Coordinates of C-alpha atoms and ligand atoms in Angstrom, one line a residue:
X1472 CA 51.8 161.9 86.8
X1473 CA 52.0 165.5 87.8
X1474 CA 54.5 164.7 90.7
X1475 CA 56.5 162.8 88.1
X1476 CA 56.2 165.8 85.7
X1477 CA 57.5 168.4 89.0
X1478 CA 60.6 165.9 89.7
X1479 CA 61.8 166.1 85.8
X1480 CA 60.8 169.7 85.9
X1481 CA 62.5 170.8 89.4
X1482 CA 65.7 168.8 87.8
X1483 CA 65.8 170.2 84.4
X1484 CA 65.5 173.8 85.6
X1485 CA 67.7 173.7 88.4
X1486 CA 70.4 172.5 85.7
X1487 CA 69.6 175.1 83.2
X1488 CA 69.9 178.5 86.2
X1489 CA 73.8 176.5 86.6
X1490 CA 74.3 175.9 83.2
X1491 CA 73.8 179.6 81.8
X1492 CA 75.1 181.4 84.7
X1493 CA 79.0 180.4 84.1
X1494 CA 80.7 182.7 81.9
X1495 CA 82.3 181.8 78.3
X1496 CA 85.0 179.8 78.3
X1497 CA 87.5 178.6 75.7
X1498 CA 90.3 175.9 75.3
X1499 CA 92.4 174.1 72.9
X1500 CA 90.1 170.6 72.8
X1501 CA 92.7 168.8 70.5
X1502 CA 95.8 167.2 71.8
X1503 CA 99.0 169.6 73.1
X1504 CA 101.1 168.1 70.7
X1505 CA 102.6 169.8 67.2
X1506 CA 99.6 168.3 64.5
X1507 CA 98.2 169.6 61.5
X1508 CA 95.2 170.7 62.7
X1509 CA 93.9 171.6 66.2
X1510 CA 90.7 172.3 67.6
X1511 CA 90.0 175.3 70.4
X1512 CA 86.3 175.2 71.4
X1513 CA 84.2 178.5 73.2
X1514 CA 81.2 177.8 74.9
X1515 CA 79.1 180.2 76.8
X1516 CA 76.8 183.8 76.5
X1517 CA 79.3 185.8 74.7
X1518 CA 80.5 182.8 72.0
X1519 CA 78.9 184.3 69.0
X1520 CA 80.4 188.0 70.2
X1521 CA 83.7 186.2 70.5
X1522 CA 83.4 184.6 66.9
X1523 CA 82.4 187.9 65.3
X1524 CA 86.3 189.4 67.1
X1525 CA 88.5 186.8 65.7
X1526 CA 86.8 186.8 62.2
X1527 CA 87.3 190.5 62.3
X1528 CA 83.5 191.1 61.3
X1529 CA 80.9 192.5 63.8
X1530 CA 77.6 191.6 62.1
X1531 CA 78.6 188.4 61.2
X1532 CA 76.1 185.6 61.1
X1533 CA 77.2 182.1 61.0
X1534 CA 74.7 179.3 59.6
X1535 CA 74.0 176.8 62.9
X1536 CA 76.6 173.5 62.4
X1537 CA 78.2 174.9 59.1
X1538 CA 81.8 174.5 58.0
X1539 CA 83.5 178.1 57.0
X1540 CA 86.8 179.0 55.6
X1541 CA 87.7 182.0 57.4
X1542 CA 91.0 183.9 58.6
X1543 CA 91.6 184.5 62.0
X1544 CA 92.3 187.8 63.4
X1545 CA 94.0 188.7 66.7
X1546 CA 91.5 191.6 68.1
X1547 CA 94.0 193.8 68.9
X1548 CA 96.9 193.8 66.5
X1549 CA 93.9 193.0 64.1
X1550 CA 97.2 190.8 62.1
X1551 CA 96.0 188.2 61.0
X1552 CA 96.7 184.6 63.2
X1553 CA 95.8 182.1 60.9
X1554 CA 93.6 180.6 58.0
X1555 CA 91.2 177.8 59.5
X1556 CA 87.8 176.3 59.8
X1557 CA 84.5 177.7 61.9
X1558 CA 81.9 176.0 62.9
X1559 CA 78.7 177.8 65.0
X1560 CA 76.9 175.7 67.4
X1561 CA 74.1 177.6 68.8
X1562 CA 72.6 176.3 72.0
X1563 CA 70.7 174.7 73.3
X1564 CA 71.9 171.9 70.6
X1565 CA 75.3 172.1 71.2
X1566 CA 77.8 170.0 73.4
X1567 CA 77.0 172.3 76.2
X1568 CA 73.8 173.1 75.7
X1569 CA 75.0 176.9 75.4
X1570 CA 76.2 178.7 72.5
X1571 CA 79.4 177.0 71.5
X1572 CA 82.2 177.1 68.4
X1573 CA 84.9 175.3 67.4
X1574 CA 88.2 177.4 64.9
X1575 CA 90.1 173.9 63.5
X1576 CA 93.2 176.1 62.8
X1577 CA 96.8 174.5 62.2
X1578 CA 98.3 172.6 64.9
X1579 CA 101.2 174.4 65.5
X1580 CA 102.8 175.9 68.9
X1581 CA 102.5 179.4 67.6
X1582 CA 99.1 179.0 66.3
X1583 CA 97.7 178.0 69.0
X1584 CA 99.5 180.3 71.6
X1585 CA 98.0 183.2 69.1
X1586 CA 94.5 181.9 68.8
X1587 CA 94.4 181.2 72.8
X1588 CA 95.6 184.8 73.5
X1589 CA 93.5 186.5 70.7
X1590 CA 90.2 184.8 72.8
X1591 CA 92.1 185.6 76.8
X1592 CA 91.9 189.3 75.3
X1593 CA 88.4 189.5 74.9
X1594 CA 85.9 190.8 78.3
X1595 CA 83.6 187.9 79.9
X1596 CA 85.9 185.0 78.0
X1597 CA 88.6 182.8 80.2
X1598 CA 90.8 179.6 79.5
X1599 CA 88.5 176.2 80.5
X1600 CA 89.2 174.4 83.7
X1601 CA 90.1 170.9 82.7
X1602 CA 86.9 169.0 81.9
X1603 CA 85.0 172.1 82.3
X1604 CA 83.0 172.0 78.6
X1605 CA 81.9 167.9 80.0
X1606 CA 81.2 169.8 83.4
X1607 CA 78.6 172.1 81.6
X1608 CA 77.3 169.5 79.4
X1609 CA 76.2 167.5 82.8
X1610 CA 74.6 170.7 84.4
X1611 CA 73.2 171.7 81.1
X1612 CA 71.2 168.0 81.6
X1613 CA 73.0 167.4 77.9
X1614 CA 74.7 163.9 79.9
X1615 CA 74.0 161.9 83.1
X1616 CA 76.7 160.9 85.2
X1617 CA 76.6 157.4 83.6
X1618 CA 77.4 159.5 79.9
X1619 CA 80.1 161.8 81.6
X1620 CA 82.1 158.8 83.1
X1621 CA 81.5 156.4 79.6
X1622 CA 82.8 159.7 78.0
X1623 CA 86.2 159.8 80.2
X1624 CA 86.3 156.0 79.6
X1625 CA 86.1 156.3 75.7
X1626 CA 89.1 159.2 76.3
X1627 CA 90.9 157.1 78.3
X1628 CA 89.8 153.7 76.1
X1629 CA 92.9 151.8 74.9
X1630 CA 92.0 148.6 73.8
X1631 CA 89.3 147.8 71.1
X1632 CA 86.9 146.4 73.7
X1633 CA 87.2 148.8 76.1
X1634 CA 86.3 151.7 73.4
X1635 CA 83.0 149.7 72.1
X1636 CA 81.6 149.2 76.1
X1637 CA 82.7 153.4 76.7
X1638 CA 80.7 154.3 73.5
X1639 CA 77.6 152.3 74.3
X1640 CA 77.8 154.0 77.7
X1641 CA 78.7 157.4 76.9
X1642 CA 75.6 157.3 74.4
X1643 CA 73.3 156.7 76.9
X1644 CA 72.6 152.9 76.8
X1645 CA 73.3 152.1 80.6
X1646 CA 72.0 155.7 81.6
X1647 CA 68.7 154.5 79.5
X1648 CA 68.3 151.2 81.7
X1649 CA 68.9 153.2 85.1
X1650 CA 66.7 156.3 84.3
X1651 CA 63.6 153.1 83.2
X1652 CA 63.8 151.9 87.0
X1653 CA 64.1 155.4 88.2
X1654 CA 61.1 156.2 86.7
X1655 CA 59.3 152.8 87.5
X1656 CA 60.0 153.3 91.3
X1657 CA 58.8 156.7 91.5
X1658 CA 55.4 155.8 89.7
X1659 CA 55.5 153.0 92.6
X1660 CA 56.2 155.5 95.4
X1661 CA 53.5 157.9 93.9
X1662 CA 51.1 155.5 94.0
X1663 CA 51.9 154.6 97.2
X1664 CA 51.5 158.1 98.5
X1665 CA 48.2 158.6 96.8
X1666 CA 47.4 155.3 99.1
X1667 CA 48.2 156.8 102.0
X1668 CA 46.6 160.2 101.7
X1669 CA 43.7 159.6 100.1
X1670 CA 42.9 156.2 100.3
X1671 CA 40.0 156.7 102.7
X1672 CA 38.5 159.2 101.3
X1673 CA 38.7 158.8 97.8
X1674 CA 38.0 154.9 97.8
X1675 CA 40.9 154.0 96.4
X1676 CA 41.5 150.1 95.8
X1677 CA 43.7 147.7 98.1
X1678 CA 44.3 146.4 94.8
X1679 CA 46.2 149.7 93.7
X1680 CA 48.6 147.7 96.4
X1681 CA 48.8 144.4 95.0
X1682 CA 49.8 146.0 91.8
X1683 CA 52.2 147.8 93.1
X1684 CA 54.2 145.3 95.0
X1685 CA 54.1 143.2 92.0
X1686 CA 55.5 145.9 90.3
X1687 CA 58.7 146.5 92.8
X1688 CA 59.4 142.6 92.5
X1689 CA 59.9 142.7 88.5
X1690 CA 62.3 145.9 89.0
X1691 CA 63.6 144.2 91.9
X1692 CA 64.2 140.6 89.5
X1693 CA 66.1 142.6 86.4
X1694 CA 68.3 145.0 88.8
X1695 CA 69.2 141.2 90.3
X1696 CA 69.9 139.8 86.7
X1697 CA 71.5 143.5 85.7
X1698 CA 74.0 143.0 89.3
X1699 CA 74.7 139.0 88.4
X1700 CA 77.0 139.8 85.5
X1701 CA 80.4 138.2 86.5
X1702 CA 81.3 141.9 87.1
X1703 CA 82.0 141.8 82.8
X1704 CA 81.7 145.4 82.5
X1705 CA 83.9 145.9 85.4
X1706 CA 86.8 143.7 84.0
X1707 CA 86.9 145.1 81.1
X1708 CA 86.7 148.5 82.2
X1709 CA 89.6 148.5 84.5
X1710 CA 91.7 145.8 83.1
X1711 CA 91.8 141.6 83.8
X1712 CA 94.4 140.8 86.9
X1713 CA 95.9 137.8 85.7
X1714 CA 99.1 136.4 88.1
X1715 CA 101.6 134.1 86.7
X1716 CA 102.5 131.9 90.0
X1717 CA 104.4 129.2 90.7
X1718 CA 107.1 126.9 92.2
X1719 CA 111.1 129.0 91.7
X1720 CA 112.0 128.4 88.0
X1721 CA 109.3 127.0 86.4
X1722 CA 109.4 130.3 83.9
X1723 CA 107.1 132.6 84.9
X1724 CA 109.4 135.4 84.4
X1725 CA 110.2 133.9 80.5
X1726 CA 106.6 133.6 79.8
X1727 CA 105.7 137.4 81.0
X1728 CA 108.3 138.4 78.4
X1729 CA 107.0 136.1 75.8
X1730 CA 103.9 137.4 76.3
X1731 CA 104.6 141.4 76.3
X1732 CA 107.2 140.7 73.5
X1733 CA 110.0 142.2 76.1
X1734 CA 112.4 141.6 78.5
X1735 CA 110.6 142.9 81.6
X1736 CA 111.6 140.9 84.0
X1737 CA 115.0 138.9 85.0
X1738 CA 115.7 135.6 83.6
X1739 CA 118.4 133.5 85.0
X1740 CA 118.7 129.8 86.2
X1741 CA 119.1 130.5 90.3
X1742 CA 116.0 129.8 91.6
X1743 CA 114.3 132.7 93.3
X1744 CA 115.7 135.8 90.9
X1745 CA 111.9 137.4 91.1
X1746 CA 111.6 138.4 94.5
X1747 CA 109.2 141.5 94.1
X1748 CA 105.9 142.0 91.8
X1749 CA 106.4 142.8 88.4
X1750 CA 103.4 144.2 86.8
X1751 CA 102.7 145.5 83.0
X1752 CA 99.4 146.3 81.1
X1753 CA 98.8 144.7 77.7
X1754 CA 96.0 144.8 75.2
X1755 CA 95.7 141.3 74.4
X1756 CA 93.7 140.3 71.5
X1757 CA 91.5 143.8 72.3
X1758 CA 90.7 143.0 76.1
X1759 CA 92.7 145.1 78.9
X1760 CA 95.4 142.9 80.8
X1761 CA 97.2 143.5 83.3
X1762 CA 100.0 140.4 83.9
X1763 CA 101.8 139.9 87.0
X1764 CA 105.2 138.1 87.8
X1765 CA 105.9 137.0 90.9
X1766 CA 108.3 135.5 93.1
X1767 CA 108.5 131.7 92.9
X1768 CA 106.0 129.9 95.7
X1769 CA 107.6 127.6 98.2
X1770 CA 106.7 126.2 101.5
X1771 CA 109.5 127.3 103.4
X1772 CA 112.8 129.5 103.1
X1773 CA 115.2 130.7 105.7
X1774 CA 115.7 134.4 103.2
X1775 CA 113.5 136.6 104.9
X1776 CA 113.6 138.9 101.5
X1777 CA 112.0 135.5 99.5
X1778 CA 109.6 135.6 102.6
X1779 CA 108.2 139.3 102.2
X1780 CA 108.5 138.8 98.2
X1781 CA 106.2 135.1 98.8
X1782 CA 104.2 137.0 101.0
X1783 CA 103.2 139.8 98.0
X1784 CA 102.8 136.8 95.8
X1785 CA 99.9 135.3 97.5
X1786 CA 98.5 138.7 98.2
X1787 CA 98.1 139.1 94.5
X1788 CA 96.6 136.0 93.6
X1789 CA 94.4 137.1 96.2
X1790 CA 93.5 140.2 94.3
X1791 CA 93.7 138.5 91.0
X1792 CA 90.7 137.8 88.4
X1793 CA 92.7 135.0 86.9
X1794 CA 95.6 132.7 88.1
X1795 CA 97.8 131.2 85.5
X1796 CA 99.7 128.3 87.1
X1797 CA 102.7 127.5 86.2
X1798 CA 104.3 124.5 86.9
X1799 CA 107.1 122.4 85.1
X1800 CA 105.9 120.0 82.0
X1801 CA 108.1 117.1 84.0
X1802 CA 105.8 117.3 86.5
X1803 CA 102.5 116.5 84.8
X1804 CA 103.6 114.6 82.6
X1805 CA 102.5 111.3 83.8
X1806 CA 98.9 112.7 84.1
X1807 CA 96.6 110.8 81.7
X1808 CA 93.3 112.4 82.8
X1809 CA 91.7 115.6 83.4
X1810 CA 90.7 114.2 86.7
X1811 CA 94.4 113.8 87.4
X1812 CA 94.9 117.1 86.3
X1813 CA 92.7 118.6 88.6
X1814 CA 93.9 116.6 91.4
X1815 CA 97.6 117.7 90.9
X1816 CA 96.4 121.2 90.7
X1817 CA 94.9 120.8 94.1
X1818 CA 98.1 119.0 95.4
X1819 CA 100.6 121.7 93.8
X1820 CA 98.4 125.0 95.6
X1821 CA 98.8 123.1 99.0
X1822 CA 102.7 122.7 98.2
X1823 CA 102.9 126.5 96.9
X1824 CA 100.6 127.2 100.6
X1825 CA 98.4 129.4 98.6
X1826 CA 95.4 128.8 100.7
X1827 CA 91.8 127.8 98.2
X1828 CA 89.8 130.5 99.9
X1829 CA 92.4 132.6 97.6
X1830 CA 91.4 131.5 94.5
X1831 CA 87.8 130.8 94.9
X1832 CA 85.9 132.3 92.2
X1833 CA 88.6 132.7 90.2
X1834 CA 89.5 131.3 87.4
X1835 CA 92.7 129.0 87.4
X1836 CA 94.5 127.8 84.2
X1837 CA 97.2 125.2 84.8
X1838 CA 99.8 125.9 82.2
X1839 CA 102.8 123.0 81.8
X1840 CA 106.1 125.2 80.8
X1841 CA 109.3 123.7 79.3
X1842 CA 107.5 120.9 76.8
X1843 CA 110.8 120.8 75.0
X1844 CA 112.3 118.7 78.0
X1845 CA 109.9 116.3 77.1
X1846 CA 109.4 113.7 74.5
X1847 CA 107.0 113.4 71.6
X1848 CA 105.0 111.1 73.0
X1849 CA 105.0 113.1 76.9
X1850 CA 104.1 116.1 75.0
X1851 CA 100.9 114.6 72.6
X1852 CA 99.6 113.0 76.0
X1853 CA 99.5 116.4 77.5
X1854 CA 98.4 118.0 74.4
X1855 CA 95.4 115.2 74.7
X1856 CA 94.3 116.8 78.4
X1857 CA 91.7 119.8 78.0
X1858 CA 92.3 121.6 81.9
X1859 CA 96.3 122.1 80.8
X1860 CA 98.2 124.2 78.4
X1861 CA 101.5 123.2 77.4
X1862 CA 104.1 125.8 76.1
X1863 CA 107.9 126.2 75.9
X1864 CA 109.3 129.5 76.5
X1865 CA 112.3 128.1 74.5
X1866 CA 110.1 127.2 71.5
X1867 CA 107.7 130.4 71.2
X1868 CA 106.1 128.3 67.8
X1869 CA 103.9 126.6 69.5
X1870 CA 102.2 129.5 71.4
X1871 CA 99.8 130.2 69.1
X1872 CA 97.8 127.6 70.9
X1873 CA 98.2 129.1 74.5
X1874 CA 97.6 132.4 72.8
X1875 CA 94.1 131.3 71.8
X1876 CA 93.7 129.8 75.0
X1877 CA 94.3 132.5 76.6
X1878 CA 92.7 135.2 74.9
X1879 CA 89.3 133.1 74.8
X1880 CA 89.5 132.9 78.7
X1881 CA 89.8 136.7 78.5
X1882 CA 86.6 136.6 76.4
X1883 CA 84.5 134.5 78.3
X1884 CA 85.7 137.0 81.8
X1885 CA 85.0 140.3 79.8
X1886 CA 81.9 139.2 77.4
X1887 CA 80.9 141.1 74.5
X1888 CA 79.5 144.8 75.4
X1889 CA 76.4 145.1 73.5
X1890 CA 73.6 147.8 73.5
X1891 CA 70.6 145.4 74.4
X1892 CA 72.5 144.4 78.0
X1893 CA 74.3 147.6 79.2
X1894 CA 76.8 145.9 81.7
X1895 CA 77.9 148.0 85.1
X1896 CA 81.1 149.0 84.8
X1897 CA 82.0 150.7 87.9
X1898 CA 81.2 149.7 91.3
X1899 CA 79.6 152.7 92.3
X1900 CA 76.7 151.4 90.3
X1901 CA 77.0 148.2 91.5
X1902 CA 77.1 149.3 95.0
X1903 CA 74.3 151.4 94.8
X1904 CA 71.9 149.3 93.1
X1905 CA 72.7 146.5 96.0
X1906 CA 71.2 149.1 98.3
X1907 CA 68.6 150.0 96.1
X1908 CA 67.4 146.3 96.3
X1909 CA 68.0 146.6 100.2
X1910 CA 65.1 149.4 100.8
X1911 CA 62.8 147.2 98.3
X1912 CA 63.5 144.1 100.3
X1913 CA 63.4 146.2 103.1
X1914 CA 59.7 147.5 101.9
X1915 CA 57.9 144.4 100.9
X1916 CA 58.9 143.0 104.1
X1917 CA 57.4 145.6 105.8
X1918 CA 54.8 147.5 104.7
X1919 CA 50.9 146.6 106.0
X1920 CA 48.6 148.6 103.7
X1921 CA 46.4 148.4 107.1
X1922 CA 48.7 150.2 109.5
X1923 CA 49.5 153.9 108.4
X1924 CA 52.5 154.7 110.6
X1925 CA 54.2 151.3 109.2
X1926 CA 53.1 152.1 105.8
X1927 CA 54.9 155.5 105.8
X1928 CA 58.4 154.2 107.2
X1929 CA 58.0 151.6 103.9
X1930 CA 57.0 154.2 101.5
X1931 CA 60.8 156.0 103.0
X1932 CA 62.2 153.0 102.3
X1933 CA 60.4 153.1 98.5
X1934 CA 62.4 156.9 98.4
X1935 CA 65.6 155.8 99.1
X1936 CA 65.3 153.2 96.5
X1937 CA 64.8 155.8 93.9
X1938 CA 67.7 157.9 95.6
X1939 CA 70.4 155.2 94.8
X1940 CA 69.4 154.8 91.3
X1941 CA 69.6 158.5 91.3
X1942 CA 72.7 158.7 92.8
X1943 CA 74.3 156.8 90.0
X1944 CA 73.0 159.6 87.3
X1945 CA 73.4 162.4 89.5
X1946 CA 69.7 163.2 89.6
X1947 CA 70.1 164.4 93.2
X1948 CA 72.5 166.1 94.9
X1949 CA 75.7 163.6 95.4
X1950 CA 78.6 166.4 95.8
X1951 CA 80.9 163.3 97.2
X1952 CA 80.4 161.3 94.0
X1953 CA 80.5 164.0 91.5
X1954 CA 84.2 164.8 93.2
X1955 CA 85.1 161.3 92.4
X1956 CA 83.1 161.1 89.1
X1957 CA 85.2 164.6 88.0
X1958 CA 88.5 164.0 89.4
X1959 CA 88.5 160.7 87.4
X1960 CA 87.7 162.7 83.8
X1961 CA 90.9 165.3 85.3
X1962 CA 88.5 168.0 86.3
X1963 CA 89.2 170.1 89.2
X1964 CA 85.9 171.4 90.6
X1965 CA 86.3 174.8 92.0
X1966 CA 82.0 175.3 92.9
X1967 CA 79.7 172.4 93.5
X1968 CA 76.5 172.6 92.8
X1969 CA 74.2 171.3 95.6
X1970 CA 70.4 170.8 94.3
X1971 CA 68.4 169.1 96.4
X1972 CA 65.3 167.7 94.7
X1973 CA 62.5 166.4 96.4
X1974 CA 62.0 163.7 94.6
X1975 CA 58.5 163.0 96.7
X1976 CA 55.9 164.9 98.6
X1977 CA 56.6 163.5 102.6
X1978 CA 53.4 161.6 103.8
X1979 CA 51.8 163.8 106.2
X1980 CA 52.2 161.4 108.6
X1981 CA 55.5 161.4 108.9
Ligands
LIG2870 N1 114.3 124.3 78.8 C1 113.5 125.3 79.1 N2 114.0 126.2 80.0 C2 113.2 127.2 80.3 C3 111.9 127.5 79.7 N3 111.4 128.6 80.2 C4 112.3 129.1 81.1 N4 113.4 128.3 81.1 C5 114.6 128.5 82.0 O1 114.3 128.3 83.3 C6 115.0 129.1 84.1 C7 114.2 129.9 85.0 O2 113.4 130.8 84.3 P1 112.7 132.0 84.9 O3 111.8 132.6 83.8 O4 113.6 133.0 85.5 O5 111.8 131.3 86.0 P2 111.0 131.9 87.2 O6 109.8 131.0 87.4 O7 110.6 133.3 86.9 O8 112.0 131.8 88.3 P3 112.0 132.5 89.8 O9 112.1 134.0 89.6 O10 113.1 131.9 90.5 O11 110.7 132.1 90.5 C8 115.9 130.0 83.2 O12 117.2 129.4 83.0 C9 115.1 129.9 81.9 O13 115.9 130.0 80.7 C10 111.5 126.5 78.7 O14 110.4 126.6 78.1 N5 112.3 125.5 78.5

């Protein structure tokens, strides 16, 4: 327990020295638009000396998380700036951890220009790097990495979906489920140790070993169940690829403007007007789309432009999540079975020469266009099969059934974020929690409680376990991802920091 207690120790304090060495900093936190009211936060050691200038009062002394009315002043004119709100967040319970405020004055060019040159006047105080108050959160051990990143996800969240998985994850619930394993594993790898330095001498039990191993199995079996989502979280983080493909003229370009309520692509009746990609994002039904057009799928053509425009086709129904297929109603509509249905689909990829290794794993959703060529009675037979959709582009009333369709198909790809069964929603995590399993695999395979110098390449192995779960929180020092996790909330990171914890004692063996 004690090494447990010098890991969390080792990594709290090295994140406090970073966190209260920066200076103060201040920025306009609300939106650089004209609103009625605007928020500019400080954080940092001279925050409550700051407050005292602009409210023109040098004793003054704020109640902790209070509202006040208060005017502004600029601390060298001493004219007044504005009339606003001011709230004192002293740390370490603040965003930051360090003492922070927020002035809500009005949102208006002027106001804030004033406000953000009053602050620029005063010594130890300068204008925030982008992301910078999230920066000091994270090295003020306020968020994880998992947090930071659901945070820039909520920012960036734009359908309802989307915002409910960022919230859950910038709260903690997936940073929870990590830090469990993390702590798991290391009470495995201290064991362990203990084993190997003092098992002779000290009598402790082989079985200390049988526990343990059992142990390493059950966190290997849930990170197994946690990696075998459908990638859910992942979908529905960065948006379902669904392709519209097809033979020339079926309508794939009418039904990607039915669908985003816009002309965005070229309609006309020559076969092969799409030639290139067409791509547009859409919140559909509250789970992130992104539909692509492409150019109509045939075996052969003498055009070499149709060629290279067939040739991006396939390569994004390669790279798609799911394939709408669109053929003409005419053409199914002898089909009287869903075995038929699935046979023609087969048939109709050969003609289009999109190979099946292309779609396998994907989902693919025949969809029969131009039902008002048909008759009644063609049209309730199709209606009657459960593997196709039938639509007319030309008569958008019947959609509401492809709609549906459609949007429960998102579903079922995306799921339902909930706090009990934090998904993964970037493949960092998923990447290094593979590898994680890797060393424990690696491990049981290997180690012989018998033979030291075996035992102590294992218990490495049992190290670098806990490293990759680590490496997703940013426990340890991971300067490449933090670039990547920073750059992706817009923050340009002028010092890293580089802790190294040792997150175990090296067996003197080794
Ligand atoms: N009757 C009927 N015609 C349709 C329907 N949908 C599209 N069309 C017509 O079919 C023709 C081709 O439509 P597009 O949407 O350009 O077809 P496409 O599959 O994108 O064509 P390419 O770009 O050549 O591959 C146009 O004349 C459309 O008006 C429909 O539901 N019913």
């Amino acid at each position: 327990m004690a090494l447990l207690r010098n890991i969390t120790n080792s990594f709290c304090s090295s994140f406090r020295r970073y966190a209260s060495s920066g200076c103060t900093i201040y920025s306009l936190s609300s939106g650089h638009v004209k609103c009625g009211v605007s928020v500019i936060r400080v954080s940092g050691p001279q925050t409550k000396r700051a407050l005292r200038a602009i409210v023109g009062c040098s004793d003054y002394e704020p109640k902790a998380r209070q509202a006040y009315l208060k005017s502004f002043f600029h601390p060298i004119s001493n004219e007044m700036i504005d009339r606003g709100l001011l709230l004192w967040f002293p740390g370490p319970a603040s965003f930051t951890g360090e003492d922070a405020c927020e002035f809500q004055v009005h949102g208006s060019l002027a106001v804030i220009a004033a406000m953000l040159d009053a602050l620029g006047r005063l010594d130890g105080l300068r204008q925030a790097e982008p992301g910078e108050f999230t920066k000091r959160a994270f090295f003020g051990g306020k968020l994880d990495l998992t947090e930071v990143e659901g945070l820039a996800d909520l920012i960036h969240a734009e359908t309802e979906a989307q915002r409910k998985q960022a919230l859950l994850q910038s709260t903690g619930a997936l940073g929870r489920l990590y830090n469990k394993w993390r702590k798991r594993l290391i009470r495995c790898a201290a064991h362990l140790e203990a084993f190997i330095d003092f098992a002779e001498e000290e009598q402790i039990e082989g079985g200390v070993i049988l526990q343990l191993t059992k142990e390493l199995k059950a966190v290997r079996g849930e990170i197994r169940e946690h990696l075998n989502d459908q990638r859910q979280g992942e979908l529905l983080r960065e948006g379902v690829r669904t392709v519209i493909v097809g033979a020339p003229n079926v309508g794939k370009s009418s039904l990607l403007n039915l669908l985003c309520q816009r002309s965005v692509s070229i309609v006309t009746d020559q076969a092969g007007t799409t030639r290139d990609i067409i791509e547009t994002m859409h919140n559909f039904g509250g789970y992130p789309v992104i539909f692509s057009d492409t150019a109509g799928l045939r075996r052969h053509t003498a055009d070499s432009i149709e060629r290279e425009g067939m040739k991006r086709a396939r390569k994004c129904v390669e790279d798609s999540d799911l394939i709408l297929l669109l053929t003409d109603a005419k053409a199914v509509r002898e089909l009287s079975s869903n075995e038929m249905v699935a046979g023609y689909v087969e048939r109709y990829l050969k003609d289009l020469d999109i190979p099946t290794e292309l779609c396998s794993g994907k989902r693919v959703q025949l969809v029969a266009n131009k039902t008002d060529t048909l008759s009644a009675e063609e049209c309730q037979r199709l209606e009657q099969l459960s593997n196709v959709l039938s639509i007319s582009c030309h008569q958008p009333a019947n959609m509401p059934t492809f709609l549906g369709a459609l949007e429960q198909q998102l579903q079922q790809l995306c799921g339902t974020p909930r706090a009990e069964h934090p998904r993964i929603t970037n493949t960092r995590y998923r990447q290094q929690l593979e590898r994680c399993i890797e060393n424990i695999d690696i491990f049981l395979r290997d180690y012989k409680p018998d033979v030291f110098p075996d035992m102590a390449i294992a218990a490495a192995k049992l190290r670098n376990a806990v490293r990759c779960i680590e490496r997703i929180t940013g426990h340890v020092s991971c300067e490449d991802i933090l670039d990547v996790v920073f750059k992706d909330f817009c923050i340009e990171i002028e010092q890293l920091l580089r802790p190294v914890y040792v997150v175990l004692r090296v067996p003197k063996v080794l």
